[in-house]
Coordinates of C-alpha atoms in Angstrom, one line a residue:
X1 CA 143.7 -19.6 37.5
X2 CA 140.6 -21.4 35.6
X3 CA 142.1 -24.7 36.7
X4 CA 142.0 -23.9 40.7
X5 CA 138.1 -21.9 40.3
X6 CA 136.8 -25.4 38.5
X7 CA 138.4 -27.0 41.9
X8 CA 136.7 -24.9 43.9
X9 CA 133.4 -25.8 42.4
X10 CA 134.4 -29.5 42.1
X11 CA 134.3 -29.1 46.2
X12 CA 131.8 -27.1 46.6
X13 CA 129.6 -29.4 44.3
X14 CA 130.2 -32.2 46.4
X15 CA 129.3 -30.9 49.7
X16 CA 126.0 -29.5 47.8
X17 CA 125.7 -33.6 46.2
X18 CA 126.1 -34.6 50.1
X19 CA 124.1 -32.0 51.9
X20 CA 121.0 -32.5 49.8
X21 CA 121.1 -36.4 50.2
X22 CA 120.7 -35.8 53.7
X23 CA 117.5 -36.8 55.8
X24 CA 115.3 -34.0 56.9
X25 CA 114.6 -35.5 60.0
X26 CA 117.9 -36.2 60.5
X27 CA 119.4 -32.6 59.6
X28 CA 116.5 -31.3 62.1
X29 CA 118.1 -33.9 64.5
X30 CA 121.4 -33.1 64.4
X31 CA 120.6 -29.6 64.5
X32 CA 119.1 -29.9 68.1
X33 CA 122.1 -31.7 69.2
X34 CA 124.0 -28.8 68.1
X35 CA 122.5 -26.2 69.3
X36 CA 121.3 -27.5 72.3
X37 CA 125.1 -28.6 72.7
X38 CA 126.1 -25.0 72.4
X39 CA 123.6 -23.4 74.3
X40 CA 124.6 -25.9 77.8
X41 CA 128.4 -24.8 77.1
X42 CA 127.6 -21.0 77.0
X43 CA 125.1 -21.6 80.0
X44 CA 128.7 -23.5 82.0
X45 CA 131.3 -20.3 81.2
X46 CA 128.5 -18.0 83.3
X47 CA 129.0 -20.2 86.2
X48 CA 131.7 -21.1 88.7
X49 CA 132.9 -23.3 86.0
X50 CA 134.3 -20.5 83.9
X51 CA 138.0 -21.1 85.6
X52 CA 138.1 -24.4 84.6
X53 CA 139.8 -25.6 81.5
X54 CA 138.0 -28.4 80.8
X55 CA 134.6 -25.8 80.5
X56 CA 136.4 -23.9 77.7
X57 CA 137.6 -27.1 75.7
X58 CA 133.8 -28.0 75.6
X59 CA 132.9 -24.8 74.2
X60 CA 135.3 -24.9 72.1
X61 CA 134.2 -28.4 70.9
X62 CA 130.6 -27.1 71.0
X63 CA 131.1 -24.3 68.5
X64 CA 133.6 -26.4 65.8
X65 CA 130.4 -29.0 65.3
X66 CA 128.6 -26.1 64.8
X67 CA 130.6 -24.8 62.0
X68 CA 131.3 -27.9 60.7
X69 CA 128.0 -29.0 60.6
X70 CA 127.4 -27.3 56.8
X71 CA 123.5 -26.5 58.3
X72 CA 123.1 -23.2 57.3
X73 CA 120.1 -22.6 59.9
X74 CA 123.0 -23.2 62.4
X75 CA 125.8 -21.0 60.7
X76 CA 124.1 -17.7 59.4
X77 CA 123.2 -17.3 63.4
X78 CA 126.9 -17.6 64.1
X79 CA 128.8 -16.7 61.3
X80 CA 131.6 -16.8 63.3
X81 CA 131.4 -19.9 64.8
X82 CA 134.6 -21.6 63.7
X83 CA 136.5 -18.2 64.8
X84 CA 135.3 -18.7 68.5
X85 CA 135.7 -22.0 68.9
X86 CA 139.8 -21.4 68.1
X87 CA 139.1 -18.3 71.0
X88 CA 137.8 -20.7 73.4
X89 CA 140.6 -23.4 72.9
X90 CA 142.8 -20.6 73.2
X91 CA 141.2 -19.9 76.8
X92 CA 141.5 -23.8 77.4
X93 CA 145.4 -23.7 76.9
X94 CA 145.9 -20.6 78.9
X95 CA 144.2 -21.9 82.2
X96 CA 145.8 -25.3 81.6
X97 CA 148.8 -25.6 79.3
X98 CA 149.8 -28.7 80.7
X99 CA 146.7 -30.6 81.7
X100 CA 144.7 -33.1 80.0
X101 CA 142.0 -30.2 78.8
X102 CA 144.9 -27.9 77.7
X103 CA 146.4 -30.9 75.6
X104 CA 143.4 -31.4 74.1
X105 CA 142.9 -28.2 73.1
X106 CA 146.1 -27.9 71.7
X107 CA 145.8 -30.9 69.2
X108 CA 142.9 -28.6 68.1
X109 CA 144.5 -25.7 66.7
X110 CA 147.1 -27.8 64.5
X111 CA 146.6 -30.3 62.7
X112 CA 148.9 -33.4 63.3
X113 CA 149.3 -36.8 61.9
X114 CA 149.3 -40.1 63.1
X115 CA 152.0 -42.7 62.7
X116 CA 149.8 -44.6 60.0
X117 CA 150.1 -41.4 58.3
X118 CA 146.3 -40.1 58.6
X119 CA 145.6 -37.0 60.2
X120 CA 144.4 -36.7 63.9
X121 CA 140.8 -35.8 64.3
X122 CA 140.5 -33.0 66.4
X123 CA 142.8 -30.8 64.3
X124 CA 141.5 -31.9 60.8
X125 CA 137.7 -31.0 62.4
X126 CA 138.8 -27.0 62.6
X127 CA 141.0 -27.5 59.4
X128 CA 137.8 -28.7 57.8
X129 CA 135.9 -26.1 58.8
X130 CA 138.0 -23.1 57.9
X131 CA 138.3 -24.8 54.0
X132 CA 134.3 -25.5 54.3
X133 CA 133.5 -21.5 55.6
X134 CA 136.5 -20.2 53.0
X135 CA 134.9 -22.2 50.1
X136 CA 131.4 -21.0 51.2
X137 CA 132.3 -17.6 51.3
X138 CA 134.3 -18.1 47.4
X139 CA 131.3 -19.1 46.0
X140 CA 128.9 -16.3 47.5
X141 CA 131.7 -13.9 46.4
X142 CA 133.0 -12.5 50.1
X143 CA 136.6 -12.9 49.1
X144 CA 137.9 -11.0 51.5
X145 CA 135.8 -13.4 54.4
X146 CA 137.0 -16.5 52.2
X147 CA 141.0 -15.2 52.4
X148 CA 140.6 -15.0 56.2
X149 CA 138.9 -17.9 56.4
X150 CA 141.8 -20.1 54.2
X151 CA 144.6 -18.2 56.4
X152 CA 143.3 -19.7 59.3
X153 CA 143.0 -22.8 57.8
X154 CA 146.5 -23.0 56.5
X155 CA 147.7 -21.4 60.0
X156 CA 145.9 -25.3 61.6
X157 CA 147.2 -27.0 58.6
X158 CA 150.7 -25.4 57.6
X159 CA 151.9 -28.3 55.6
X160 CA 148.8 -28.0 53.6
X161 CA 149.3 -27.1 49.7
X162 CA 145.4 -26.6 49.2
X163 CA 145.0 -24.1 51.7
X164 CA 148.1 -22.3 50.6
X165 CA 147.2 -22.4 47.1
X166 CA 143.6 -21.3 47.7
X167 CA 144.7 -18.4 50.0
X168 CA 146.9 -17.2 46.9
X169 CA 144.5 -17.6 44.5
X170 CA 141.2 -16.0 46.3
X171 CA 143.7 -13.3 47.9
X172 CA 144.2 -12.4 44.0
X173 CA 140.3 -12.1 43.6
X174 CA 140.0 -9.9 46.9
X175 CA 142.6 -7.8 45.6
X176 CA 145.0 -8.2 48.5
X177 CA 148.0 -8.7 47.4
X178 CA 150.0 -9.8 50.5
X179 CA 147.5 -12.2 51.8
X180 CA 148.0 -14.0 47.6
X181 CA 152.2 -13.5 47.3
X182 CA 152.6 -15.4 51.2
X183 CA 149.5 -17.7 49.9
X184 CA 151.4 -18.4 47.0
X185 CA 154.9 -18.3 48.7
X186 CA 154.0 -20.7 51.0
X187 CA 152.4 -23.0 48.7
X188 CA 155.7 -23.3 46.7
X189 CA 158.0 -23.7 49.7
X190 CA 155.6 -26.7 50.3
X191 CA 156.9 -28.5 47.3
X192 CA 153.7 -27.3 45.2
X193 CA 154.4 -27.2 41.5
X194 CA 151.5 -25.8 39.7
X195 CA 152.5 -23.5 37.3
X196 CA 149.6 -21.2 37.2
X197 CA 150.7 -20.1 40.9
X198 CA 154.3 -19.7 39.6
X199 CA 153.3 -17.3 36.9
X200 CA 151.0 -15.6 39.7
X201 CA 153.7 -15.2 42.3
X202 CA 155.9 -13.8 39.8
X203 CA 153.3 -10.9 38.6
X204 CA 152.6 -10.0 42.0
X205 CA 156.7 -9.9 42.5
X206 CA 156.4 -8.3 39.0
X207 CA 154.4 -5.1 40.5
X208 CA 156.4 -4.8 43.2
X209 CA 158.9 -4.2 40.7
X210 CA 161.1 -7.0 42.7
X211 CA 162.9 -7.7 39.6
X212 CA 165.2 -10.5 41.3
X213 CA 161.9 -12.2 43.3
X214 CA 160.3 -11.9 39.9
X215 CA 163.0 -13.4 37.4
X216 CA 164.0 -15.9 40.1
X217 CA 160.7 -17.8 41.1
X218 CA 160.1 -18.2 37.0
X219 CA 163.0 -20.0 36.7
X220 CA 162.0 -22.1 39.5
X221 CA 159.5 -22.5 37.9
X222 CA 160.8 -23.1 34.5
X223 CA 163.2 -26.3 36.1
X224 CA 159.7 -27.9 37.6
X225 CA 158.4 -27.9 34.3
X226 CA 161.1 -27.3 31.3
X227 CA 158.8 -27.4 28.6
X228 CA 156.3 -25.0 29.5
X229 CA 156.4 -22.3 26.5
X230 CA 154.0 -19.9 28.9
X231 CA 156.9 -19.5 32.0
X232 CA 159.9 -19.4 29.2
X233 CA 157.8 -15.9 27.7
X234 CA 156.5 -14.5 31.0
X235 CA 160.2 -15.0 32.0
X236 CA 161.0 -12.7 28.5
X237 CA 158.0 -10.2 28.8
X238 CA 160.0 -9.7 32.7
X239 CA 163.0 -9.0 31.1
X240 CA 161.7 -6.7 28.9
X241 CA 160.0 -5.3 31.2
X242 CA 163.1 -4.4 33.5
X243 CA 164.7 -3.0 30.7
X244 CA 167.0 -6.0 30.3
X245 CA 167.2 -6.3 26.7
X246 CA 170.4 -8.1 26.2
X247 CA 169.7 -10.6 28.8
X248 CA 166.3 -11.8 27.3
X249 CA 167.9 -12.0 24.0
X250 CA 171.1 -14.1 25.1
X251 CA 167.9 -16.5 27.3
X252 CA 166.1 -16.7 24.2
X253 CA 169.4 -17.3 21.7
X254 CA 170.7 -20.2 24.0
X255 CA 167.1 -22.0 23.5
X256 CA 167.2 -21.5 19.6
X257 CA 170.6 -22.7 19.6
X258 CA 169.8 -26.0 21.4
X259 CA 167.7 -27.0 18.1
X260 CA 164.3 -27.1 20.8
X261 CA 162.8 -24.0 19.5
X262 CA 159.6 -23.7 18.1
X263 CA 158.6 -21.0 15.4
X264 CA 157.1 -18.7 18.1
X265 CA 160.6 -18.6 20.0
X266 CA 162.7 -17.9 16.7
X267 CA 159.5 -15.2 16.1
X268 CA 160.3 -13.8 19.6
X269 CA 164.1 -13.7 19.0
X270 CA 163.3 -11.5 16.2
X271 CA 161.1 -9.2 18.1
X272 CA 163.6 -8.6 20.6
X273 CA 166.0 -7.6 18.0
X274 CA 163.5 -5.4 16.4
X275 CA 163.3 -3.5 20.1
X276 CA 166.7 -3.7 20.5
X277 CA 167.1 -1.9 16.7
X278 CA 164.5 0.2 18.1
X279 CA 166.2 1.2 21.5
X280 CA 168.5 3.1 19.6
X281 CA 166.2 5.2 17.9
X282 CA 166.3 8.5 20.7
X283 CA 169.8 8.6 20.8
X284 CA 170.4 8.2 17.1
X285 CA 167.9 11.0 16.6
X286 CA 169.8 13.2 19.4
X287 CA 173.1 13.2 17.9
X288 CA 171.6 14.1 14.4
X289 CA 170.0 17.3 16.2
X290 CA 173.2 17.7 18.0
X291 CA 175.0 17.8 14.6
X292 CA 172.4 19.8 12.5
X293 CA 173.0 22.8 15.7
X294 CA 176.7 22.2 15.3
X295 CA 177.1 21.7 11.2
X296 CA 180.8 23.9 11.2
X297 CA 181.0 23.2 7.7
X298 CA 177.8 24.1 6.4
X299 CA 177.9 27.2 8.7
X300 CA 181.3 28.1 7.0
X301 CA 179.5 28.1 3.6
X302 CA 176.9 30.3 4.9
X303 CA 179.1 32.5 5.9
X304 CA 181.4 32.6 3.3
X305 CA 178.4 32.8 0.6
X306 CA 177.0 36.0 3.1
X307 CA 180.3 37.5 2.9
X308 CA 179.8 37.2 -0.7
X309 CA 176.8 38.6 -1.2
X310 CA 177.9 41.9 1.1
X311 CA 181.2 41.9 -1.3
X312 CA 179.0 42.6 -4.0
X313 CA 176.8 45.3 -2.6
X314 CA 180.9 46.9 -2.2
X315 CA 180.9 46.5 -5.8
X316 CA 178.2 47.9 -7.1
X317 CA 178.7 51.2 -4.6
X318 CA 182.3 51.6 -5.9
X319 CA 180.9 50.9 -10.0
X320 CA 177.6 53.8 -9.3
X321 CA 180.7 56.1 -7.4
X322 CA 182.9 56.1 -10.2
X323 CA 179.8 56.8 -12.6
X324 CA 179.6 60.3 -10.6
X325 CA 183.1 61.3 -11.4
X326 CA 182.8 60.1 -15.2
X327 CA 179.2 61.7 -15.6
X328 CA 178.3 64.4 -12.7
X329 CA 175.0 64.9 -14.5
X330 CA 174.1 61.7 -13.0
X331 CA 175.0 62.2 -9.9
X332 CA 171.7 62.9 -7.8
X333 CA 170.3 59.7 -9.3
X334 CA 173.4 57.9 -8.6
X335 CA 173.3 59.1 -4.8
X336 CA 170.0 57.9 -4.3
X337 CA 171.1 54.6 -5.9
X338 CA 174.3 53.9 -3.3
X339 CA 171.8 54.8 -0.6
X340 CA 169.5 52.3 -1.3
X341 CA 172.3 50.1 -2.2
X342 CA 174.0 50.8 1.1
X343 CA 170.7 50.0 2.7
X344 CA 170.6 47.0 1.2
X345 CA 173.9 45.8 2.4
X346 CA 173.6 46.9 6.2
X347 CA 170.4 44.1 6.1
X348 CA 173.2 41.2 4.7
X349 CA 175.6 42.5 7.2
X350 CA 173.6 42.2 10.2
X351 CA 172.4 38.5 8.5
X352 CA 176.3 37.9 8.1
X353 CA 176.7 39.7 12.2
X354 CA 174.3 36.8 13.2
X355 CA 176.2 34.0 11.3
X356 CA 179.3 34.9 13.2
X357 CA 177.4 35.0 16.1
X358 CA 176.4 31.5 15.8
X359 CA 179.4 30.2 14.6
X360 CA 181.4 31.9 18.1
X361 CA 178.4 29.8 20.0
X362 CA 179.5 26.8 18.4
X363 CA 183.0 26.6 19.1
X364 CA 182.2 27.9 22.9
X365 CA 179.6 25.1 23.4
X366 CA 182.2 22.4 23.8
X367 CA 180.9 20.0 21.1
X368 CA 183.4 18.0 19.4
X369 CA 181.8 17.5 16.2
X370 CA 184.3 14.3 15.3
X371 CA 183.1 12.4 18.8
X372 CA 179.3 12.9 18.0
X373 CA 180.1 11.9 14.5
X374 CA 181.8 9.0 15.4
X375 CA 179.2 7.8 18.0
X376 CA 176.5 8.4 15.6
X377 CA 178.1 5.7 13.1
X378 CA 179.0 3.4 16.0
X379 CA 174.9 3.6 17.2
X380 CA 173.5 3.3 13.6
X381 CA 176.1 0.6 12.7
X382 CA 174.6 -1.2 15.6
X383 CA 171.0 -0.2 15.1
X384 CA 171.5 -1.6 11.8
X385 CA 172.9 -5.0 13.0
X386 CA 169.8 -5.5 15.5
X387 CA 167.6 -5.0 12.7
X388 CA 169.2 -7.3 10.1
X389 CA 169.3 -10.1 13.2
X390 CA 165.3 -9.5 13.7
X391 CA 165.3 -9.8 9.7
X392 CA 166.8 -12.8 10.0
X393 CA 165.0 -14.7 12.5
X394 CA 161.8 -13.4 11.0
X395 CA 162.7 -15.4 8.0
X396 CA 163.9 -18.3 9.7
X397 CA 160.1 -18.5 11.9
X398 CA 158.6 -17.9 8.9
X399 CA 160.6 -20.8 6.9
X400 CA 159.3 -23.2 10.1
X401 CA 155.7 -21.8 10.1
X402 CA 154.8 -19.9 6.2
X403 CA 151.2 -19.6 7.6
X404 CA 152.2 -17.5 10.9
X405 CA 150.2 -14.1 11.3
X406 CA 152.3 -12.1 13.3
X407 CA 155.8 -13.5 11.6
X408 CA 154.3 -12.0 8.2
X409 CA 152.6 -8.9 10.0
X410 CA 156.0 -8.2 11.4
X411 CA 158.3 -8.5 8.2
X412 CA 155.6 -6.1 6.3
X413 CA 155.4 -3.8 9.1
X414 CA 159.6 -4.0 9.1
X415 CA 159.4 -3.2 5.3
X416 CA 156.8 -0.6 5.8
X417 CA 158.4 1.3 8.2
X418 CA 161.8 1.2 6.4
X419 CA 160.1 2.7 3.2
X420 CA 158.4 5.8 5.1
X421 CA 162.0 6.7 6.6
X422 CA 163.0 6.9 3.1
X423 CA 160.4 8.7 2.3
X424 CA 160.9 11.2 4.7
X425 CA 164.4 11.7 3.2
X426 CA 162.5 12.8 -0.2
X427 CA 160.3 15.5 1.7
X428 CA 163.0 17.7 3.6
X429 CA 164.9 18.2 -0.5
X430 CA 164.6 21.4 -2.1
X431 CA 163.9 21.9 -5.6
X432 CA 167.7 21.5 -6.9
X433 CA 168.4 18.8 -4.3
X434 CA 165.0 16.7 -5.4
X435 CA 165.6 17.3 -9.2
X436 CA 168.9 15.7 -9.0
X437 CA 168.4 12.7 -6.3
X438 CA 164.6 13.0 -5.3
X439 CA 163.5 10.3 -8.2
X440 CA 166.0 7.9 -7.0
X441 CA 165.3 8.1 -3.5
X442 CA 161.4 7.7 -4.5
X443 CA 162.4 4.5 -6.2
X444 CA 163.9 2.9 -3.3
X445 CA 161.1 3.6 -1.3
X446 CA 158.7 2.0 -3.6
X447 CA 161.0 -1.1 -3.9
X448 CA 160.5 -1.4 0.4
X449 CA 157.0 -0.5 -0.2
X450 CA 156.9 -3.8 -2.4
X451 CA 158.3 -5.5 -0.4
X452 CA 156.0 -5.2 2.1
X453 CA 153.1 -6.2 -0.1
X454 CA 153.5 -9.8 0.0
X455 CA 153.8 -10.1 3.8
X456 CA 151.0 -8.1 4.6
X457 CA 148.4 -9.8 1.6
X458 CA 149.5 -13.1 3.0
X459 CA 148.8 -12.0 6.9
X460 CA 145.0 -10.7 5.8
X461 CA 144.4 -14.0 4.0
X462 CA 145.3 -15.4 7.5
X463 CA 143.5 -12.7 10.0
X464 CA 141.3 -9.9 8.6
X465 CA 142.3 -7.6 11.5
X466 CA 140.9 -4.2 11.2
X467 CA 144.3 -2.2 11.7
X468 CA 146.3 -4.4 9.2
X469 CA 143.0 -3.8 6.5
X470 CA 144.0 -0.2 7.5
X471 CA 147.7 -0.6 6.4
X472 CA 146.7 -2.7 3.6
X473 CA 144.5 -0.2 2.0
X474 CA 147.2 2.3 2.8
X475 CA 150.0 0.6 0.4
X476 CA 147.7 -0.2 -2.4
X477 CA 147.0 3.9 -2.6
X478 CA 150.9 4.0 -2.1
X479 CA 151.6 1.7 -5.1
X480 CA 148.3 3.1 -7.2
X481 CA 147.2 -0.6 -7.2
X482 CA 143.0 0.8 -7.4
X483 CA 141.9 -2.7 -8.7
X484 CA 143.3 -4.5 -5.6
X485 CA 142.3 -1.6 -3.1
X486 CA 138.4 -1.4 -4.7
X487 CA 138.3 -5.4 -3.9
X488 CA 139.8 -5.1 -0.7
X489 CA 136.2 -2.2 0.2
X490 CA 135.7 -0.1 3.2

């Protein structure tokens, strides 16, 4: 996009360069020649000559040196001046399509070459004029008028690239998007090449989501110019964006494999592994839930331990019952004992009522516990492949390129992450759990945490980026390391 605006000014310069070399006396000259030119042709249409082609050509004629004439005396009275000088050739044609005026006027309104190769006059003079008012318009910010203005110029012209291309680009600016995609289309089907407009065509496709349009001109694209790194990640970021995972990662494999890769690509390859890891995530954590609501086994020991507990209310009643019979001086404290007792045990056999309850729900919902299980350590098996690929490639980016920020960022990040899972783990023990596996779990937490350290010291001596200071600071008050945390500051 910068490239085609410096254009724009190139030309725009130019005509500027030109315009103020120019002779006053000259430019007051010509103006009258104009003008007076104009004025005789509007005067001829109001007469008896109004039927005759040849009147209408001259107006026509009349009005295109007017726009053309770059005298902006001339133009800011009529604006519009190109636009009726097509009506009027227009009229020409329609009282005389096969006369000499209509002829004339025809070779007006498209632009033809001649057998040497250089364009025919009449059509390049509205051509011109179109480019000259679109350009104008650019640079004094109308896009919209400059769009129009490029359309009608590429409608006079339509093998011309530069109009094309110009009409994509300004219709970007103006924010119309259908003027810019058959602007850009256009400019493509003309043999253009420039890959800016590829890339441009292809996020205009890209919010249509027109995934085919979108994937397919980038790949065009791509073949024009192989070795463009920009179109080979758009072509990625359009995968990814369309949900096709795989796809981008099979693209991006088949580059690596060819030995052409660079250390961003093998980066990249890494990333899309890391998503792909990732993309199993909500599922995974689906079936857990789906498992934790349907644990039969650790319902069974709930039960059975409930059971257990109303067993032993049973117990004590029949022990404070037979204390009546062998001492019936007890016996009013006894009583009030068992009723208390009994009280007791109608509370853990409503809690055991509930348990029952819940364990009938689970075998009517229909879950088979051994599928879920089995799907679970199909996912995570995968989940944990994808993520010792992205570990991988990580490695093998950073082995090309040691001093890469976001190769180092992403393997401490990776680490990081990995640690607070484990974490996690430690939180949800109880007291019994923690005291016999709680220090070990801590331990393997701190070893990811570690691990982290060097990728994330060495990516701040690279880039001091606020949100990795952030993480920084976070693992030195992790690993209680207060000498490397005070030098690191606020």
């Amino acid at each position: 996009m910068k490239k085609i605006t410096l254009a724009l000014f190139a030309i725009l310069m130019t005509a500027g360069a030109a315009s103020a070399q120019m002779d006053k006396l000259m430019v007051e000259a010509n103006r009258k020649t104009i003008s007076d030119a104009v004025k005789k042709a509007d005067a001829a249409v109001t007469k008896k000559d109004s039927a005759k082609a040849k009147t209408w050509l001259t107006r026509g004629e009349a009005y295109l040196d007017l726009a053309n004439s770059q005298d902006s005396v001339l133009t800011k009275g009529e604006p519009l001046a190109a636009y009726k000088a097509v009506e009027y050739f227009k009229k020409a044609i329609a009282l005389e399509k096969d006369g000499a005026a209509g002829v004339a006027a025809k070779k007006y309104l498209l632009l033809t070459y001649a057998k040497d190769g250089k364009p025919e006059i009449e059509g390049q003079k509205t051509f011109s004029a179109f480019m000259n008012g679109g350009i104008a318009k650019y640079q004094a910010k109308n896009f919209t008028g400059a769009v129009k203005d490029l359309q009608m110029a590429s409608e006079i012209s339509p093998k011309d690239t530069t109009a094309a291309m110009y009409t994509g680009v300004i219709g970007q600016m103006a924010k119309d998007d259908a003027a810019a995609k058959a602007g850009f289309e256009k400019f493509l089907e003309l043999g253009g090449k420039d890959p800016a407009m590829v890339y441009a065509l292809a996020q205009i496709y890209r919010n249509e989501k027109n995934e085919e349009k979108a994937i397919s001109t980038l790949e065009k694209g791509i073949a024009l110019h192989p070795n463009n790194k920009d179109l080979k990640s758009e072509k990625i970021n359009l995968l990814l964006s369309f949900k096709k995972i795989d796809l981008a990662i099979k693209e991006l494999e088949s580059s690596v494999a060819k030995g052409n890769s660079n250390p961003q690509e093998v980066l990249n390859l890494g990333i899309l592994y890391e998503n792909k890891a990732q993309e199993f995530a909500p599922e995974i954590r689906s079936l857990r839930e789906t498992l934790a609501d349907n644990n039969v086994d650790a319902l069974k020991k709930k039960i059975q331990a409930q059971k257990d507990k109303v067993g032993a209310y049973d117990e004590e009643i029949k022990r404070l019952t037979d204390k009546i019979k062998k001492d019936p001086k007890s016996a009013a404290a006894s009583k009030k004992q068992i009723a208390s007792v009994k009280e007791m045990q109608n509370e853990q056999k409503a809690e055991l009522t509930k348990l029952n309850e819940e364990a009938a729900k689970q075998a009517s919902s229909g879950v088979n516990v051994e599928e879920v299980n089995k799907k679970l350590a199909d996912l995570e098996a995968k989940q944990k492949e994808a993520k010792e690929s992205a570990l991988n490639f990580y490695k093998k980016s950073l082995d090309l390129d040691p001093n890469n920020y976001d190769v180092n960022f992403n393997l401490g990040v990776m680490s990081f992450n990995e640690a607070v899972e484990i974490k996690k783990k430690v939180d949800l023990l109880d007291m019994a759990a923690y005291k016999t596996e709680g220090k070990k779990i801590e331990e393997q937490a701190d070893k990811k945490f570690r691990e982290a350290l060097p990728y994330f010291e060495k990516a701040y001596s690279i880039k001091q980026e606020d949100d990795l200071k952030s993480s920084l600071r976070s693992l030195y008050q992790i690993l209680k390391m207060e000498d490397k945390l005070k030098a690191l500051g606020e």
